[in-house]
mmCIF file of C-alpha atoms in Angstrom:
data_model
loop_
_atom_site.group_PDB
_atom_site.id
_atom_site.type_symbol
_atom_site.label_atom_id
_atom_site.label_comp_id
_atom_site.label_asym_id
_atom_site.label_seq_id
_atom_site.Cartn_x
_atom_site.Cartn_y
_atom_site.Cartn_z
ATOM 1 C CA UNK A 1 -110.582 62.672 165.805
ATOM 2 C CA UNK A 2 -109.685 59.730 163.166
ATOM 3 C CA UNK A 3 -107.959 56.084 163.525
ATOM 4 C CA UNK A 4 -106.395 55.058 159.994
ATOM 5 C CA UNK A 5 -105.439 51.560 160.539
ATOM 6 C CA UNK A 6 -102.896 50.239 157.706
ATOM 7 C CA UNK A 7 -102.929 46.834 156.841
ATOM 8 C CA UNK A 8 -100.796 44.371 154.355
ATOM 9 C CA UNK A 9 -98.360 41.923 153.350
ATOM 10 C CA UNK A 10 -95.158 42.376 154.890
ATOM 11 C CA UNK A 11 -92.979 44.236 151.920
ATOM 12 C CA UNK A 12 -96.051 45.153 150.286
ATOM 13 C CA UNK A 13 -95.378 48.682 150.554
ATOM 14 C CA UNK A 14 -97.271 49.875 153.142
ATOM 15 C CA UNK A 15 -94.733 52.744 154.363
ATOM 16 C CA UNK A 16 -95.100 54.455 150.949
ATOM 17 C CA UNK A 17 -98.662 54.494 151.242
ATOM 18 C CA UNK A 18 -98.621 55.938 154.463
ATOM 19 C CA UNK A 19 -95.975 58.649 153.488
ATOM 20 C CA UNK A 20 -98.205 59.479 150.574
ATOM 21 C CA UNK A 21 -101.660 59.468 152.647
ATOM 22 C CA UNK A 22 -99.568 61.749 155.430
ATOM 23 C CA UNK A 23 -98.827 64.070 153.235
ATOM 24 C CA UNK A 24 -102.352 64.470 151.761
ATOM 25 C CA UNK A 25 -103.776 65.039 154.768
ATOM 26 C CA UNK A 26 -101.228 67.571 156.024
ATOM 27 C CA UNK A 27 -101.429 68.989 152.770
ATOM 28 C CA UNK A 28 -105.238 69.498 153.503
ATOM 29 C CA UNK A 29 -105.220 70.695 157.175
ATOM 30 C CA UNK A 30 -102.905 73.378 156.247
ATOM 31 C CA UNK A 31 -105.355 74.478 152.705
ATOM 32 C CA UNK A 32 -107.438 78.210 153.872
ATOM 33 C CA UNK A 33 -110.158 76.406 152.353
ATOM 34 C CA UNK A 34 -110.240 73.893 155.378
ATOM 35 C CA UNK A 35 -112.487 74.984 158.561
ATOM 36 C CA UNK A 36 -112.200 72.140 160.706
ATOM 37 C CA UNK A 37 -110.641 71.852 163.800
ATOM 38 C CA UNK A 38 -106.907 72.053 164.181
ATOM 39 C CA UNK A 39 -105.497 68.865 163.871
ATOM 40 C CA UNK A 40 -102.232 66.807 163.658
ATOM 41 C CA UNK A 41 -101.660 63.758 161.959
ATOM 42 C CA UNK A 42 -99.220 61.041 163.963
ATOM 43 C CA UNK A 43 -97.864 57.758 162.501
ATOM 44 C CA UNK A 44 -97.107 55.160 165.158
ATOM 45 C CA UNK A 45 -95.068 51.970 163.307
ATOM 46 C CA UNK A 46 -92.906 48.887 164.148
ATOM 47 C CA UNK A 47 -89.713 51.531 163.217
ATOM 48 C CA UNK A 48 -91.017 54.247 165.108
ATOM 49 C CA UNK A 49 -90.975 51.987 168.054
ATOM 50 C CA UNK A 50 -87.430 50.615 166.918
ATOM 51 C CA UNK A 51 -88.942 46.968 166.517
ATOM 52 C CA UNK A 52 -86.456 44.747 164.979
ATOM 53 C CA UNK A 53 -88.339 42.757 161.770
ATOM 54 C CA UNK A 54 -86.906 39.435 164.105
ATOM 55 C CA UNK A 55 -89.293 39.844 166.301
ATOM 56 C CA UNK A 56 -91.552 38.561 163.971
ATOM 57 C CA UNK A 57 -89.136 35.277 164.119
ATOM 58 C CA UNK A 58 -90.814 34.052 167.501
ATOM 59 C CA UNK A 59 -94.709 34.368 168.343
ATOM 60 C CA UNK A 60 -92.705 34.458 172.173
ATOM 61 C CA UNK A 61 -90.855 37.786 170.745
ATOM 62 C CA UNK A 62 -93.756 38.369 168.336
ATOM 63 C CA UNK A 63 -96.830 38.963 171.524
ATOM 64 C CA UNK A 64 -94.611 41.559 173.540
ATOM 65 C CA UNK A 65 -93.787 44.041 170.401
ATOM 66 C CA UNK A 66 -97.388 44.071 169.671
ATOM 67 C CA UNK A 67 -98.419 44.831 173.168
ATOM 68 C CA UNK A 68 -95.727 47.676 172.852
ATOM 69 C CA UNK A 69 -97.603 48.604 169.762
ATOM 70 C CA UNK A 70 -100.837 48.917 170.975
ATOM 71 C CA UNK A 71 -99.897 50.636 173.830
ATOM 72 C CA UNK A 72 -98.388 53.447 171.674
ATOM 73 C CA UNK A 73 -101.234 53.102 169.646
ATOM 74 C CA UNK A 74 -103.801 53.788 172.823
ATOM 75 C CA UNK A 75 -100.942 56.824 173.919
ATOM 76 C CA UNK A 76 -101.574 59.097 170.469
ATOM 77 C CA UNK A 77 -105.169 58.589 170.089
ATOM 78 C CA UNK A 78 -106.999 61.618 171.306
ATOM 79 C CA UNK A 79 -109.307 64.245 169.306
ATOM 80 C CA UNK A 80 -106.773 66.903 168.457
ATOM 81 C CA UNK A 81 -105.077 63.457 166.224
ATOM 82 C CA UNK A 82 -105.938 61.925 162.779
ATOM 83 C CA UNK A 83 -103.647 58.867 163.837
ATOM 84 C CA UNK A 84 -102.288 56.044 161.002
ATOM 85 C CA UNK A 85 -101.040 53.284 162.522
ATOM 86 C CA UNK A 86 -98.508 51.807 160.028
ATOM 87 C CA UNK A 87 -98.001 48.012 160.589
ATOM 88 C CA UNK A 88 -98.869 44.614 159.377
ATOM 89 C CA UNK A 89 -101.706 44.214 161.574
ATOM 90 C CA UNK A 90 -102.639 41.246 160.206
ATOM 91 C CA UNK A 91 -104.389 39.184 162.759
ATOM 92 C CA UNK A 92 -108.161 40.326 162.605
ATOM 93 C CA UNK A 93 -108.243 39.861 166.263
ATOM 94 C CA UNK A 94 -105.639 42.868 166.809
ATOM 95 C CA UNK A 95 -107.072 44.678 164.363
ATOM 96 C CA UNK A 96 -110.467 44.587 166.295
ATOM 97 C CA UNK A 97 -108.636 45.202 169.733
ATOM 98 C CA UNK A 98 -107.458 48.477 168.347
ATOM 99 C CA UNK A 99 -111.106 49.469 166.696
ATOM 100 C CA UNK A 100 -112.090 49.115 170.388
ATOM 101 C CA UNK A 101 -110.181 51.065 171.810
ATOM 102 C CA UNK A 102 -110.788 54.258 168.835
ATOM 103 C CA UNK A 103 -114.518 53.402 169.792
ATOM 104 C CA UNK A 104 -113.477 54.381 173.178
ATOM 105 C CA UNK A 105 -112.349 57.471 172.715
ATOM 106 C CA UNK A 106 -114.689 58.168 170.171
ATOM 107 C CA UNK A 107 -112.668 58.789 166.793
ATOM 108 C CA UNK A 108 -113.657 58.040 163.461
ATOM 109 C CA UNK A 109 -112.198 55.022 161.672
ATOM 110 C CA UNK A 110 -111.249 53.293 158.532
ATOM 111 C CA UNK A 111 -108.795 50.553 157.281
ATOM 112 C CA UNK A 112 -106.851 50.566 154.336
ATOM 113 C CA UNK A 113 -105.482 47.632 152.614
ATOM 114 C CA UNK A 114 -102.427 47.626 150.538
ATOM 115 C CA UNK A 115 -102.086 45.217 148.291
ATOM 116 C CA UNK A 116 -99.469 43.375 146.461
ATOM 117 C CA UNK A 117 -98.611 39.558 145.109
ATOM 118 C CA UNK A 118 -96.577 37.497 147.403
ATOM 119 C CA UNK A 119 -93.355 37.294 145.029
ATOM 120 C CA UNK A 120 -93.581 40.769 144.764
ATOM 121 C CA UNK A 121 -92.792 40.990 148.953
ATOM 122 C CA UNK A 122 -90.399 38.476 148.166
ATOM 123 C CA UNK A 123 -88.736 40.434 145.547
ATOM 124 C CA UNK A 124 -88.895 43.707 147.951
ATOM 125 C CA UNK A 125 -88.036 41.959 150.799
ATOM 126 C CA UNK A 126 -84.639 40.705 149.101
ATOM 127 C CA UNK A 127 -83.723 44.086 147.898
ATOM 128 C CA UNK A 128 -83.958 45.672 151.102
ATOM 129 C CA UNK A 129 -80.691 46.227 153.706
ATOM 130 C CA UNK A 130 -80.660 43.419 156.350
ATOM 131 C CA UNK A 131 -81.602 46.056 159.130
ATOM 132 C CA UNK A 132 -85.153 46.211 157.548
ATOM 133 C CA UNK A 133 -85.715 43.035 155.823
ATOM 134 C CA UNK A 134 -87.332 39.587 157.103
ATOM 135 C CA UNK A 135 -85.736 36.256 156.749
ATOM 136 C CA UNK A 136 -86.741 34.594 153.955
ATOM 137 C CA UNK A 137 -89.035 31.619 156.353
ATOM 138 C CA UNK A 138 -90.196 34.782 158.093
ATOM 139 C CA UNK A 139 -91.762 36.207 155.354
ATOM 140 C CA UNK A 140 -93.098 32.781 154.011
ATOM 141 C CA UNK A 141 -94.699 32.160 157.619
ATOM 142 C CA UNK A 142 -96.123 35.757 157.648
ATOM 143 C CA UNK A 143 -97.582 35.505 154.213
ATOM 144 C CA UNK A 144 -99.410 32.420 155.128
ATOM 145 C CA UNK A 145 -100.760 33.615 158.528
ATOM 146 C CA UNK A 146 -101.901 36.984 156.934
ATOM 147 C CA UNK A 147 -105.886 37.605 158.026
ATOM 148 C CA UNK A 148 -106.920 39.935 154.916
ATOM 149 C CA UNK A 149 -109.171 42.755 155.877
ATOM 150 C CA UNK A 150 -112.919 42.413 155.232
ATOM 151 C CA UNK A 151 -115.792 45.203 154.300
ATOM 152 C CA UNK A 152 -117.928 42.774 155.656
ATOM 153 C CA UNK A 153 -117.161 43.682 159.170
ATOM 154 C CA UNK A 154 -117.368 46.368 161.523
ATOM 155 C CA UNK A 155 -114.095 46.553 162.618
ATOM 156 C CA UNK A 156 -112.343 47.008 159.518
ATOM 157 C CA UNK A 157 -114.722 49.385 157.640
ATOM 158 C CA UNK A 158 -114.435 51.395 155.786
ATOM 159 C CA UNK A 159 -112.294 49.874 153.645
ATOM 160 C CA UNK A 160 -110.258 51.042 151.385
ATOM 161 C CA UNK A 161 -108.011 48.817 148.760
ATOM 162 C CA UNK A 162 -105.024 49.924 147.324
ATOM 163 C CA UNK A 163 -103.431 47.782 144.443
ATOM 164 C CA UNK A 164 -99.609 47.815 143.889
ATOM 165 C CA UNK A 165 -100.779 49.178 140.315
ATOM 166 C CA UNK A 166 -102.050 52.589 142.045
ATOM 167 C CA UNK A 167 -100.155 55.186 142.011
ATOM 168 C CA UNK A 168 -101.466 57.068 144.712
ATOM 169 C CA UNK A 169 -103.793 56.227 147.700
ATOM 170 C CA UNK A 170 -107.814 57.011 147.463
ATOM 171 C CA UNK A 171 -107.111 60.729 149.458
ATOM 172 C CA UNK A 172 -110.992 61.706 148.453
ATOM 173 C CA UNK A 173 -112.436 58.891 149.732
ATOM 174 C CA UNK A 174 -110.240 58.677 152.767
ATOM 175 C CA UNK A 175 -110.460 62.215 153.644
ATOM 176 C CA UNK A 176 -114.712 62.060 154.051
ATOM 177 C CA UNK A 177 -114.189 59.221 156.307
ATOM 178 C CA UNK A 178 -111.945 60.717 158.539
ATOM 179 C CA UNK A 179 -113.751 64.062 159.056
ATOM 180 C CA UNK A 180 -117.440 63.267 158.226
ATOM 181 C CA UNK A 181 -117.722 59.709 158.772
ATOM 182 C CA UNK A 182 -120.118 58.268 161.725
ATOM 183 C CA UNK A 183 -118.391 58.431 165.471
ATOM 184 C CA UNK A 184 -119.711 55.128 166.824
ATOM 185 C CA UNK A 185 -119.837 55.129 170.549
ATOM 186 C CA UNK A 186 -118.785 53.118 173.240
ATOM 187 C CA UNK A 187 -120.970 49.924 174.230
ATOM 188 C CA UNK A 188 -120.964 47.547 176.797
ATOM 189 C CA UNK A 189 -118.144 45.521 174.958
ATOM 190 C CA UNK A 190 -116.157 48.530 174.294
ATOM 191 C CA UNK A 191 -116.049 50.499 177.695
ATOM 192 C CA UNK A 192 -113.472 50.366 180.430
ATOM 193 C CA UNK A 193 -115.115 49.202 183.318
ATOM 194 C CA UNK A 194 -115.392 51.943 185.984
ATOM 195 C CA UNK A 195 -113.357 50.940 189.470
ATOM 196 C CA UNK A 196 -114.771 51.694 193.067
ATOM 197 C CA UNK A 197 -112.443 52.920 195.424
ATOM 198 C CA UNK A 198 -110.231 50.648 197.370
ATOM 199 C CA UNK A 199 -112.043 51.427 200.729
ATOM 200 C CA UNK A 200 -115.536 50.599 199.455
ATOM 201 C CA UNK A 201 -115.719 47.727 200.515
ATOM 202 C CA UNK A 202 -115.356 48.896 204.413
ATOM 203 C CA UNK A 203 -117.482 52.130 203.617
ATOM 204 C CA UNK A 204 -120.297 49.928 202.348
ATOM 205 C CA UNK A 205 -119.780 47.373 205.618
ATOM 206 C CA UNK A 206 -119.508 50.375 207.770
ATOM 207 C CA UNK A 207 -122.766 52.265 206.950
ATOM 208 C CA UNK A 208 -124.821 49.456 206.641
ATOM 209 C CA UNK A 209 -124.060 48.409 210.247
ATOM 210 C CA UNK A 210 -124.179 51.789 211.444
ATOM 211 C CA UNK A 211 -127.823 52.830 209.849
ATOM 212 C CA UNK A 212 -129.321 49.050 211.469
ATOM 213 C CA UNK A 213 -127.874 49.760 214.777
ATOM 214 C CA UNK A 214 -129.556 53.702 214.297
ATOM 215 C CA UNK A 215 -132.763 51.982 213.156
ATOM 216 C CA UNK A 216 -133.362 50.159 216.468
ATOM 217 C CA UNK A 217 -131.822 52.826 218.284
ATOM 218 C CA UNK A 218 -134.383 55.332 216.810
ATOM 219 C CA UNK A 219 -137.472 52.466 217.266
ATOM 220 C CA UNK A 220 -136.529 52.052 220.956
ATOM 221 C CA UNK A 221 -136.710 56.126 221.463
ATOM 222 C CA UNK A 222 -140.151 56.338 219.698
ATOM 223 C CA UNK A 223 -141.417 53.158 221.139
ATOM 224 C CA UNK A 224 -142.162 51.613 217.238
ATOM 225 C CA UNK A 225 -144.498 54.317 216.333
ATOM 226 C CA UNK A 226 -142.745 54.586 212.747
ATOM 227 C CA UNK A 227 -142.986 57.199 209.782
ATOM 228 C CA UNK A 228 -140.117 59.235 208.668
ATOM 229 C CA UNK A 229 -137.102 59.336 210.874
ATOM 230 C CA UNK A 230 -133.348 61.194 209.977
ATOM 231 C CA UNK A 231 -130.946 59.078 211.083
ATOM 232 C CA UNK A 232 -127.335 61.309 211.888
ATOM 233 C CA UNK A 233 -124.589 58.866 210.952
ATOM 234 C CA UNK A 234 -121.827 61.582 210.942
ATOM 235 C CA UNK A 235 -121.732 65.346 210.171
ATOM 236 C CA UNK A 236 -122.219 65.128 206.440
ATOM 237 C CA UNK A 237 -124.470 61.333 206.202
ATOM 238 C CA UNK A 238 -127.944 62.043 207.868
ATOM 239 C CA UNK A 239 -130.494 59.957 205.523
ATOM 240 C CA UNK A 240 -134.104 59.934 206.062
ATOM 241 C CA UNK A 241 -136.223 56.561 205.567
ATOM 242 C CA UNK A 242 -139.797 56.121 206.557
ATOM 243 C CA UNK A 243 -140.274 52.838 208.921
ATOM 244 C CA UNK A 244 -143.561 50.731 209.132
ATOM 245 C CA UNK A 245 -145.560 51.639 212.568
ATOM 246 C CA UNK A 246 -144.862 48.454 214.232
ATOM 247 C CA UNK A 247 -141.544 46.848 215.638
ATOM 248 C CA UNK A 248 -139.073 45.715 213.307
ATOM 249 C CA UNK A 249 -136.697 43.017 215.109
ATOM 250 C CA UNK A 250 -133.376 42.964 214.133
ATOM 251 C CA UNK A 251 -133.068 39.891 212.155
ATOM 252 C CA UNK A 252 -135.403 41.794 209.937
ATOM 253 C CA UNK A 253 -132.844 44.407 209.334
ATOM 254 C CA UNK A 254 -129.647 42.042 209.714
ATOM 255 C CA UNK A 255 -131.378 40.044 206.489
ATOM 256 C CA UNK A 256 -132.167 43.348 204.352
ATOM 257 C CA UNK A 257 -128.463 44.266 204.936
ATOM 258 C CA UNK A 258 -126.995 41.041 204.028
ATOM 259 C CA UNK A 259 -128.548 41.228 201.037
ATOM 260 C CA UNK A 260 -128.418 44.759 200.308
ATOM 261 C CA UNK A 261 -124.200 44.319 201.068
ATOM 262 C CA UNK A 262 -124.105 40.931 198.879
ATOM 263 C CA UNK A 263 -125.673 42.629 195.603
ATOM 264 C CA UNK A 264 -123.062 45.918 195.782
ATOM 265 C CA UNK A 265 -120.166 43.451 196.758
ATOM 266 C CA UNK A 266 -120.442 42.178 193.685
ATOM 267 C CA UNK A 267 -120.605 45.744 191.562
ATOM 268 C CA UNK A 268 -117.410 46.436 193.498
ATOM 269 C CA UNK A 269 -115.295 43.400 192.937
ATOM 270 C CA UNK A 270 -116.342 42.861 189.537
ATOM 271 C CA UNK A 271 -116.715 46.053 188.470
ATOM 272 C CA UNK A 272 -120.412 48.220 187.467
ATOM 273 C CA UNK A 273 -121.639 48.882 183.877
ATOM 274 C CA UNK A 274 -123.836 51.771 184.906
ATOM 275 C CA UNK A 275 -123.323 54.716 183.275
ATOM 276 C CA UNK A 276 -120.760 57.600 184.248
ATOM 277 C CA UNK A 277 -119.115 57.243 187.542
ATOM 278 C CA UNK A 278 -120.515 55.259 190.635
ATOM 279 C CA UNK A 279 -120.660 56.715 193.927
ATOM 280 C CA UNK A 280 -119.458 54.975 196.559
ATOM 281 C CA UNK A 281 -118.791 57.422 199.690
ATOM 282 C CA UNK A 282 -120.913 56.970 202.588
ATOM 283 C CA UNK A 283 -123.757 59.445 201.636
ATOM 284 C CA UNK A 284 -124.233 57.583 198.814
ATOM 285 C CA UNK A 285 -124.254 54.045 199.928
ATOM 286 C CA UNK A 286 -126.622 55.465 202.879
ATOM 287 C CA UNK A 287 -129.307 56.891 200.832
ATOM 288 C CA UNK A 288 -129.208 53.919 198.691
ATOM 289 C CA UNK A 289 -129.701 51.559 201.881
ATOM 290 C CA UNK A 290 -132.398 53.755 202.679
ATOM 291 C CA UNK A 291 -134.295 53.353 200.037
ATOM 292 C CA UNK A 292 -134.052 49.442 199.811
ATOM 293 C CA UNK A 293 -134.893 49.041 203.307
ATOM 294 C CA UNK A 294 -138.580 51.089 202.598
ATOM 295 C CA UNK A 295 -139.180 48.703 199.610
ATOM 296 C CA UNK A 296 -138.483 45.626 201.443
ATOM 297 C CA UNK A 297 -139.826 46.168 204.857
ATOM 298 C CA UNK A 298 -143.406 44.924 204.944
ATOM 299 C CA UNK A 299 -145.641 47.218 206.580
#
C-alpha cells in the first residue's frame, strides 16, 4: 500500500516522530469515517532488529546491519501494509535502493525528514543510557557523512520536513500521500529480472536439433516439394512451419539454428526484460524456431 521512509540526524528524534505519525495513522484506519481498505501499519528500525548503535563504529560492521535492514524492509512491504521504516537512512544511495524496491511492489511513497541542529543530537545523544547512545566520534562521523533528503528527486519525494520546533508531524499532508498519492510502476531499472529454468539451456539445444534433423527427414519423404509440414517432436510438441519448394541442405538449417540458439542463450544466461514470464518448455522454444526458420529461409 504505502512506504514512509524516515530520515535524520542520528539523535534528532526520529523515533518520536514515528511514534506520533503511527499513531495518526492507526488512529485513522480505525475512524467509521474511513472506507479504504483494511490496512496495518508496521515499523521496521535498527531496535526492532536489535542493532547495536556500534555498528555504526565500523563501515565493515556498518554494510551487514544495513543489508539486514533492507532485507526486513523488502519482508513487510506488501499491499495490506502502510510500512515506516524508522532509521537514519542517510546515504541517498540506500535511500534510493529501498524506493526501488516499493516501486516493485507497487506502494505509494514519501520521505520525511526530521530535523534538528547538530548540538542538539549531541546534547540528546549524551543524555541517553549507553545501550542506545553513539560514541561521541560516532556521532561526529555520522553527522558529517549525513546525505540530507532532497524534493528535487524522485526517490525521496514527497517530502515532508519536520523541524525540532514542531510539535507534531504534518498527519494531513502525509495521510493524502499515502492513500491517494500516484503508484509509480516498475521500469526496466526497477524490475527483478525474470530467471529461465535451469534445464533451458538443454531444452533449447534439444529441440533445435531435433526439429533440423525432422526438417530433412520430412524433405527426404516428400522429395523437396515444400509448403506446410507438422513436424511430431513428442506427444505434446508437433509445430507446423511452411518450407520453400526446393531442397534446403543442411548447412542451411545448421546456420539458422546456430544463430537462432546464440540469440536465446543469451536471454537465458543474462536474464530477459520482456514482459511477464518467458516460456521456455519445448513447445515454446519449437514454435518460436519455427517461425524464425520461415523468415530466414530464402525461397
Amino acid at each position: 500500500m504505502a512506504f514512509i521512509t524516515i530520515s535524520g540526524y542520528p539523535c534528532s528524534g526520529k523515533t518520536q516522530r514515528v511514534e506520533q505519525l503511527r499513531a495518526h495513522l492507526e488512529s485513522r484506519l480505525q475512524d467509521p469515517s474511513y472506507e479504504g481498505p483494511p490496512l496495518k501499519v508496521v515499523v521496521v528500525s535498527d531496535d526492532s532488529l536489535n542493532l547495536s548503535r556500534s555498528v555504526y563504529n565500523d563501515g565493515r560492521a556498518e554494510k551487514p546491519a544495513r543489508g539486514a535492514l533492507f532485507t526486513a524492509v523488502q519482508r513487510q512491504m506488501g499491499q495490506d501494509t502502510i510500512l515506516i521504516v524508522d532509521s537514519m537512512n542517510y546515504i541517498k544511495g540506500f535511500r534510493y535502493q529501498m524506493y526501488c524496491a516499493a516501486r516493485e511492489h507497487k506502494l505509494r511513497v514519501c520521505t520525511v525528514f526530521v530535523v534538528a541542529t547538530h548540538e542538539q543530537c549531541k546534547e540528546w545523544n549524551a543524555s541517553r543510557d549507553d545501550s542506545r547512545a553513539y560514541a561521541p566520534e560516532t556521532l561526529e562521523n555520522l553527522l558529517m557523512r549525513y546525505e540530507e533528503p532532497s524534493s528535487m528527486v524522485r526517490w525521496d519525494s514527497p517530502l515532508f520536513t519536520v523541524p525540532w520546533t514542531d510539535a507534531d508531524v504534518p498527519i494531513d499532508d502525509i495521510w493524502k500521500a499515502v492513500t491517494e498519492g500516484n503508484v509509480k510502476p516498475p521500469n526496466a531499472g526497477t524490475q527483478a529480472v525474470p530467471k529461465a529454468p535451469t534445464d533451458a539451456l538443454r531444452t533449447l539445444e534439444h529441440t533445435t536439433t531435433t526439429m533440423v534433423a525432422a526438417i530433412m527427414a520430412e524433405q527426404t519423404a516428400s522429395g523437396g516439394l515444400g509448403g506446410p509440414v507438422t513436424l511430431v517432436l513428442s506427444a505434446m510438441s508437433k509445430p507446423r512451419v511452411s518450407l520453400p519448394p526446393r531442397n534446403i541442405t543442411l548447412s542451411e538449417l545448421q546456420r539458422l539454428k546456430r544463430q537462432f540458439v546464440t540469440v536465446h542463450k543469451k536471454a537465458i544466461t543474462l536474464g530477459t526484460t520482456e514482459k511477464g514470464a518467458v516460456d521456455w518448455s519445448e513447445e515454446s522454444i519449437a514454435d518460436k524456431f519455427a517461425v524464425y526458420i520461415e523468415g530466414n529461409l530464402k525461397p
